[in-house]
mmCIF file of C-alpha atoms in Angstrom:
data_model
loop_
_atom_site.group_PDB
_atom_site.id
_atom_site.type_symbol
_atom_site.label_atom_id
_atom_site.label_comp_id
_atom_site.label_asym_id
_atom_site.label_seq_id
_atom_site.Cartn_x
_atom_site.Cartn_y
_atom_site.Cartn_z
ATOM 1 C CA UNK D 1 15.250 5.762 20.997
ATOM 2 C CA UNK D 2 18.336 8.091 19.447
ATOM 3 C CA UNK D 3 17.650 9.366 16.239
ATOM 4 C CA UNK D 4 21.527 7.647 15.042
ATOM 5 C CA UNK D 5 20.029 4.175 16.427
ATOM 6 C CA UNK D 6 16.868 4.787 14.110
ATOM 7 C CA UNK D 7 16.458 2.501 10.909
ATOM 8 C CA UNK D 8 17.388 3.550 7.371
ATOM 9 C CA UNK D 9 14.563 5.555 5.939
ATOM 10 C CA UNK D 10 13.083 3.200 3.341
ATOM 11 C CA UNK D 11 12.799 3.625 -0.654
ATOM 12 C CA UNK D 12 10.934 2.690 -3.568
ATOM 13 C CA UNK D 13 12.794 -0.608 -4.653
ATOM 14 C CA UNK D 14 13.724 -1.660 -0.921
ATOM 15 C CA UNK D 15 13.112 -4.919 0.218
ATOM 16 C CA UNK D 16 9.956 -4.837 2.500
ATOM 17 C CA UNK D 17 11.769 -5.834 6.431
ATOM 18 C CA UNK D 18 10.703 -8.974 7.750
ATOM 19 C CA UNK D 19 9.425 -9.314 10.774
ATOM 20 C CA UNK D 20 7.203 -11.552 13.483
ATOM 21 C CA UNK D 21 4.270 -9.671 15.078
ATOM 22 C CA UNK D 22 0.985 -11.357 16.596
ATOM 23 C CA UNK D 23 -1.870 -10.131 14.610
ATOM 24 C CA UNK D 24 -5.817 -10.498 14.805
ATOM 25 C CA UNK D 25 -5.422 -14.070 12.643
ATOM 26 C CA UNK D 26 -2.475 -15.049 14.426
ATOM 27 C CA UNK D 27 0.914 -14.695 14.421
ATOM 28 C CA UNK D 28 3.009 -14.042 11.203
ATOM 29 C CA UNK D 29 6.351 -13.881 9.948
ATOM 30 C CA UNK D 30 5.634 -11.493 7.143
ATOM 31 C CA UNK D 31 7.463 -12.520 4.501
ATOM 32 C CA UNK D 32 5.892 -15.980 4.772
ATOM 33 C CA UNK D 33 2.408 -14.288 4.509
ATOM 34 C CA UNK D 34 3.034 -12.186 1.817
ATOM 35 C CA UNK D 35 4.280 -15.484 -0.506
ATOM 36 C CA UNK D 36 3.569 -15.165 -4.146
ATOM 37 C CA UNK D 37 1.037 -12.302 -3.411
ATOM 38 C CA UNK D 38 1.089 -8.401 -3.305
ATOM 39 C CA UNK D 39 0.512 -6.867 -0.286
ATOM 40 C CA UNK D 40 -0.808 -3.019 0.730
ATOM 41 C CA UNK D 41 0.060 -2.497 4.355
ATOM 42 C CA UNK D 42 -0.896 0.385 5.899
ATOM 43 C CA UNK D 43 -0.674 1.641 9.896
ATOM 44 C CA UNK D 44 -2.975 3.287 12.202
ATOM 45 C CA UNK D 45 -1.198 5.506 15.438
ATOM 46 C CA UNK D 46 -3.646 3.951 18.043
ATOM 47 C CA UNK D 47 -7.112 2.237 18.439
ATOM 48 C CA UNK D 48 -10.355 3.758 18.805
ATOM 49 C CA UNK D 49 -9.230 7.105 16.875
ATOM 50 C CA UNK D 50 -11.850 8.559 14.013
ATOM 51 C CA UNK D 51 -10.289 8.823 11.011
ATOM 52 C CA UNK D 52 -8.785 5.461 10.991
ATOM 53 C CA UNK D 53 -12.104 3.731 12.101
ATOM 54 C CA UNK D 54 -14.067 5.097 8.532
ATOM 55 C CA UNK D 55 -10.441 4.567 7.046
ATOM 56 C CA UNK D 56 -10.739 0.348 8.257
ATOM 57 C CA UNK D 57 -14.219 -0.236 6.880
ATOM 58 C CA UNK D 58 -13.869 1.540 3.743
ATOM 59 C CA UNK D 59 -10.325 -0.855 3.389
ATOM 60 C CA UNK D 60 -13.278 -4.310 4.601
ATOM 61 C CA UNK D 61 -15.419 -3.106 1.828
ATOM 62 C CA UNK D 62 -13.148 -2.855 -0.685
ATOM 63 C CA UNK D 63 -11.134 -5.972 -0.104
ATOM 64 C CA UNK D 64 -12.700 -8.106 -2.533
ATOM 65 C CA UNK D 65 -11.592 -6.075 -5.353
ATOM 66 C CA UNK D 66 -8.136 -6.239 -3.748
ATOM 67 C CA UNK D 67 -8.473 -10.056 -3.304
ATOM 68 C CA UNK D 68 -9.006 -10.665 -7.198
ATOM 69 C CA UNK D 69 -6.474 -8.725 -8.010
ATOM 70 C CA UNK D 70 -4.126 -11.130 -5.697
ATOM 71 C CA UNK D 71 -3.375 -8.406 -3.156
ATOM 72 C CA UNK D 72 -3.902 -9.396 0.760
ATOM 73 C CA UNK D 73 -4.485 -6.375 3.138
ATOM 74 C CA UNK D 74 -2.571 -6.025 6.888
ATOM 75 C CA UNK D 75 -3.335 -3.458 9.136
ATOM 76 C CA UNK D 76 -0.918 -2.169 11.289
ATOM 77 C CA UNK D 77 -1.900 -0.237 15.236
ATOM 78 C CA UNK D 78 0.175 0.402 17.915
ATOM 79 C CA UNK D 79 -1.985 -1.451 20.402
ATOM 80 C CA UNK D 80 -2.862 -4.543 21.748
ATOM 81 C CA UNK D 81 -4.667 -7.286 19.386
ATOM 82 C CA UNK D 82 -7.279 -7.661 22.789
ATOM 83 C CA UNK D 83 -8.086 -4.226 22.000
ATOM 84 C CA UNK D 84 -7.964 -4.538 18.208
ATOM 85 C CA UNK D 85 -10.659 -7.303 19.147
ATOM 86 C CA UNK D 86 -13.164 -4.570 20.367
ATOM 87 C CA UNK D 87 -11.894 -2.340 18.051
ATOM 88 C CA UNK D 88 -12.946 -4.151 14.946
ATOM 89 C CA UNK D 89 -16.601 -4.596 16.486
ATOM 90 C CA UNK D 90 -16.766 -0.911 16.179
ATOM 91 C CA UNK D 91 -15.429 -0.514 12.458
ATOM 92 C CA UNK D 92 -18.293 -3.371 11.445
ATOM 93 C CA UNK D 93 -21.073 -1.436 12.979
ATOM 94 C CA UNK D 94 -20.280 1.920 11.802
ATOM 95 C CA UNK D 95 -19.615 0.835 8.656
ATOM 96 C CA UNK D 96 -21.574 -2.259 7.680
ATOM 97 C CA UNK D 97 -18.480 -4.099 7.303
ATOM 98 C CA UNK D 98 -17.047 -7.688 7.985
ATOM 99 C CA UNK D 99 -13.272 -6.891 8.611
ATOM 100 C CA UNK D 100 -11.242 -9.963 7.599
ATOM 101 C CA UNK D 101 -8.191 -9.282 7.082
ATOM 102 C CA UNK D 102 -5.510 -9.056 9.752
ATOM 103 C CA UNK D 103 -4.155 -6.259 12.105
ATOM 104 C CA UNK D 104 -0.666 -6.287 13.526
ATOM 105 C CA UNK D 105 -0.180 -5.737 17.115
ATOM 106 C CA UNK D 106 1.974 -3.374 17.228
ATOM 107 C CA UNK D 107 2.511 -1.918 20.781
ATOM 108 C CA UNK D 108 6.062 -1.598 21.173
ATOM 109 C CA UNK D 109 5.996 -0.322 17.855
ATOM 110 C CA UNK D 110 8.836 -2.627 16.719
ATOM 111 C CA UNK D 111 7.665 -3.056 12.983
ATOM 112 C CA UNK D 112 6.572 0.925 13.149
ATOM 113 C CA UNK D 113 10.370 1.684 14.290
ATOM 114 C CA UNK D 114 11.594 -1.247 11.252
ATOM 115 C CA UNK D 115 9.228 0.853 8.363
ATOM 116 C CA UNK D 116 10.144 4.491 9.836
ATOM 117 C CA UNK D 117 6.621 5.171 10.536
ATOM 118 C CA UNK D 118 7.260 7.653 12.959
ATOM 119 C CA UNK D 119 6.445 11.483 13.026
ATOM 120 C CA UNK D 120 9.238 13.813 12.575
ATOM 121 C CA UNK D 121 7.247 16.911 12.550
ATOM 122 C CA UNK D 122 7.667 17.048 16.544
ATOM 123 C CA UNK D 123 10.324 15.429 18.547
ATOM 124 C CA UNK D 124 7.714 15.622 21.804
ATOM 125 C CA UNK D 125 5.047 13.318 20.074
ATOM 126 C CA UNK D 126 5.989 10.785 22.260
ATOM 127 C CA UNK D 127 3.545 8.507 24.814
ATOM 128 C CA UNK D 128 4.950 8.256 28.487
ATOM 129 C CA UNK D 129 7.692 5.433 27.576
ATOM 130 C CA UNK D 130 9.647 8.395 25.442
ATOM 131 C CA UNK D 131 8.295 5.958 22.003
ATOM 132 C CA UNK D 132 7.693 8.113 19.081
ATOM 133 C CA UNK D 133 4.077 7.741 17.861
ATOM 134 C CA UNK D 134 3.325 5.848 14.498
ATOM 135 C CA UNK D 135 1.928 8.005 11.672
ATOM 136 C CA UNK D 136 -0.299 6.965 8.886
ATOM 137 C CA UNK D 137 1.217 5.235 6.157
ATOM 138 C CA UNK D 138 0.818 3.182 3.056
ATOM 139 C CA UNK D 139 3.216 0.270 1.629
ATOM 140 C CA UNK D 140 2.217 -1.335 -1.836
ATOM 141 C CA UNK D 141 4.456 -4.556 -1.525
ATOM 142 C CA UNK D 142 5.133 -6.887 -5.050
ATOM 143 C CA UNK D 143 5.757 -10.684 -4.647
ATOM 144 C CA UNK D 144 9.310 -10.103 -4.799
ATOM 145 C CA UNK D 145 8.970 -8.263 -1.573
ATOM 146 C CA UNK D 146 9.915 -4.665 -2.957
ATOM 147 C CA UNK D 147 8.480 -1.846 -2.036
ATOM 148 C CA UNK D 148 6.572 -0.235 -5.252
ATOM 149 C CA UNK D 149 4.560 2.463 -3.265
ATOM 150 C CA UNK D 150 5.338 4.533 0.042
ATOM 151 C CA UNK D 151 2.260 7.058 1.489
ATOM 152 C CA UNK D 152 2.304 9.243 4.196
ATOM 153 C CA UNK D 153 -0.897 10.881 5.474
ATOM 154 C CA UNK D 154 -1.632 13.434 8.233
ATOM 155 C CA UNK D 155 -4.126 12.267 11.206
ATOM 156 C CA UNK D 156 -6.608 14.832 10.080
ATOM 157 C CA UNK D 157 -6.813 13.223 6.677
ATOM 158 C CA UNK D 158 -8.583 9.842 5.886
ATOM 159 C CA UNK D 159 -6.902 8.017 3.120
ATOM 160 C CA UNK D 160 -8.430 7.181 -0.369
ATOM 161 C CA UNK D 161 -8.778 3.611 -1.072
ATOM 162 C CA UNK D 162 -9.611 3.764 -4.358
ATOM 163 C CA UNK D 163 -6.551 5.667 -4.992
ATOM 164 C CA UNK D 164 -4.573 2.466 -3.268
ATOM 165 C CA UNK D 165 -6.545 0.438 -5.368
ATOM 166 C CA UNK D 166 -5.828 2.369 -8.792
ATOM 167 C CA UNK D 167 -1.673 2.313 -7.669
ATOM 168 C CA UNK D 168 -1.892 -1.557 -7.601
ATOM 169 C CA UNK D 169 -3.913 -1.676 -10.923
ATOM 170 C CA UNK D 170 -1.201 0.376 -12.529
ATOM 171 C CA UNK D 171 1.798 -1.033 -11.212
ATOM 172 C CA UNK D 172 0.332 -4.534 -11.810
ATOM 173 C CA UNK D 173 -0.923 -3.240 -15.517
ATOM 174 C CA UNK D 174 2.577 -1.757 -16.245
ATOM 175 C CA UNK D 175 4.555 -4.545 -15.285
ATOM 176 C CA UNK D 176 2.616 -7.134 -17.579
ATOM 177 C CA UNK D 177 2.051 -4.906 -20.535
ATOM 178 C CA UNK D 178 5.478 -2.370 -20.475
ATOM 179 C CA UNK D 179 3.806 0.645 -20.247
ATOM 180 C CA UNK D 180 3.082 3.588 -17.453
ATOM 181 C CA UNK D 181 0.191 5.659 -16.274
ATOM 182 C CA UNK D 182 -0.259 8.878 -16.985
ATOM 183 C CA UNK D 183 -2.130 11.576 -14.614
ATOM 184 C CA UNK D 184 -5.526 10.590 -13.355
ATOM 185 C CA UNK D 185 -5.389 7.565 -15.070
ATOM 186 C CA UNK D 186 -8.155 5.028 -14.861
ATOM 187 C CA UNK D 187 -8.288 1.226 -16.119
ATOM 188 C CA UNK D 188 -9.250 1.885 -19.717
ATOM 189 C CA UNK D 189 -8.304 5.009 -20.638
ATOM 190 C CA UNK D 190 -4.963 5.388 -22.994
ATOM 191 C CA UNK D 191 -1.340 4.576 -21.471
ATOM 192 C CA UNK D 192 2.013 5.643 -22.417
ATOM 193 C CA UNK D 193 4.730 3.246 -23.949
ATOM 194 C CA UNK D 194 7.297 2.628 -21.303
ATOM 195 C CA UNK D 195 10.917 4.530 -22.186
ATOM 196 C CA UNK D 196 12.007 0.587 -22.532
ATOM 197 C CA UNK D 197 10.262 0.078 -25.592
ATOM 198 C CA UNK D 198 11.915 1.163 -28.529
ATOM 199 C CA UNK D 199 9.155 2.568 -31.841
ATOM 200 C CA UNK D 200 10.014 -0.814 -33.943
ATOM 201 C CA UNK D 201 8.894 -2.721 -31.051
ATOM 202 C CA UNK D 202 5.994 -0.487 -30.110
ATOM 203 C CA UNK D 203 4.925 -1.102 -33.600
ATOM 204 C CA UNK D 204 4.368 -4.861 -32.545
ATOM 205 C CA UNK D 205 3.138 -4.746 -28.925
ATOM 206 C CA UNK D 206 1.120 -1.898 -29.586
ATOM 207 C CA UNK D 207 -0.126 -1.114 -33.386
ATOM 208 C CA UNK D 208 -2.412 1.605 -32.561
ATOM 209 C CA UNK D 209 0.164 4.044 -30.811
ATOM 210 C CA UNK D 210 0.911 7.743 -31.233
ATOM 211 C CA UNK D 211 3.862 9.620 -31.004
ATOM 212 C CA UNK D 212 3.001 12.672 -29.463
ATOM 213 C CA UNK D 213 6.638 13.557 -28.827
ATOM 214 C CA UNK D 214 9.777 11.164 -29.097
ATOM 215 C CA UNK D 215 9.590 10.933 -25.127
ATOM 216 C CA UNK D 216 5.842 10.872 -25.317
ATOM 217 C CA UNK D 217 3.799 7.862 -27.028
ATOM 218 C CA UNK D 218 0.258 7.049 -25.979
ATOM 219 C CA UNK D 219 -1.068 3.729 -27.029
ATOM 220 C CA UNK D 220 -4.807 2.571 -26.508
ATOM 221 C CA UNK D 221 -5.110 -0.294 -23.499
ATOM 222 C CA UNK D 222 -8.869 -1.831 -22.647
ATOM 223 C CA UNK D 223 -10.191 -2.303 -19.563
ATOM 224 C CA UNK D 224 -10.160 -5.930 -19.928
ATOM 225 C CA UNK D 225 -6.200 -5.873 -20.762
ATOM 226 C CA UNK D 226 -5.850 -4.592 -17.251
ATOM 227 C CA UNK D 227 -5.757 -5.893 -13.893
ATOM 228 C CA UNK D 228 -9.324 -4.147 -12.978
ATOM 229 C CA UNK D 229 -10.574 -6.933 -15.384
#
């Protein structure tokens, strides 16, 4: 495929694409499946590969924790759900895993091509059919089907789930209580009053703030206040 005939590169505050795609649980029309919920979809270049086999059990453990925060996981791999099938048998022995959620079939690479998954880096990393491989990225997805997170990762590198995990409890956290996260933040420690909120109204949302600089007010949140709760 031309580079001119490629999709728009997509941005924080795009509408996730729709699409149909036969998955491990069926076939989907995302949109529908992502209803009222968030959604982290992430891709894997082909089946079978390393990284992305610790990467799929670590994502079966930790779905629960996704689940009660109303986020549904789907997987994304450019090959065939028959070989998913096997693949998945794998992932659950290596890692003492039940993998539930599903993975998108993805051999012609339609919804890679439709979320610009593809590898720039080299122009040859193509298979036989001249198809640009998929690279490894993350989508956080709200239930207004925007885009709120976009992550890229090298093959070499396995992702970090927890980090996925700590995007959605700040996004979710900020977006009830109008604030932001600061570096390395954690559910629990302080936040920072969103630009939004002027001081007379900080003064009722949040008593206990500080003013550290006029662009810079910190304001105590608990644990339980957040999402991770």
């Amino acid at each position: 495929m031309a580079s001119e005939e490629r999709q728009q590169p997509l941005r924080l505050g795009s509408t996730a694409p729709n699409f149909k795609a036969e998955t491990t649980k069926g076939p989907i029309d995302f949109h529908e499946f992502i209803g009222d919920n968030w959604v982290v979809l992430f891709s894997h270049p082909e089946d079978y590969t390393p990284v992305c086999t610790t990467e799929l059990g670590a994502f079966a453990k930790l779905e629960p924790e996704f689940t009660k925060r109303g986020v549904k996981l789907i997987g994304l791999s450019a090959n065939t759900i028959d070989s998913h099938e096997g693949w998945i048998k794998d992932i659950d022995e290596i890692s003492g895993s039940h993998l539930n959620f599903p993975i998108i079939g993805d051999k012609e690479r339609k919804v890679a091509y439709a979320y610009d998954m593809l590898d720039y880096q080299d122009t040859t990393n193509v298979d036989s059919k001249g198809i640009a491989f998929t690279i490894r990225s993350v989508f956080i997805i709200d239930p207004k089907k925007t885009i709120r997170l976009i992550l890229s990762y090298p093959a070499s590198t396995g992702r970090n789930t927890a980090e996925v995990l700590r995007v959605v409890d700040s996004l979710q956290t900020g977006d009830k209580h109008r604030i932001t996260t600061p570096i390395n933040w954690v559910p629990g420690d302080d936040v920072i009053v969103h630009p939004s909120v002027n001081n007379e109204q900080a003064k009722e949302l949040f008593p206990d703030f500080k003013i550290v600089k006029p662009y810079l007010r910190f304001t105590p949140l608990p644990k339980e206040k957040t999402t991770a709760a």
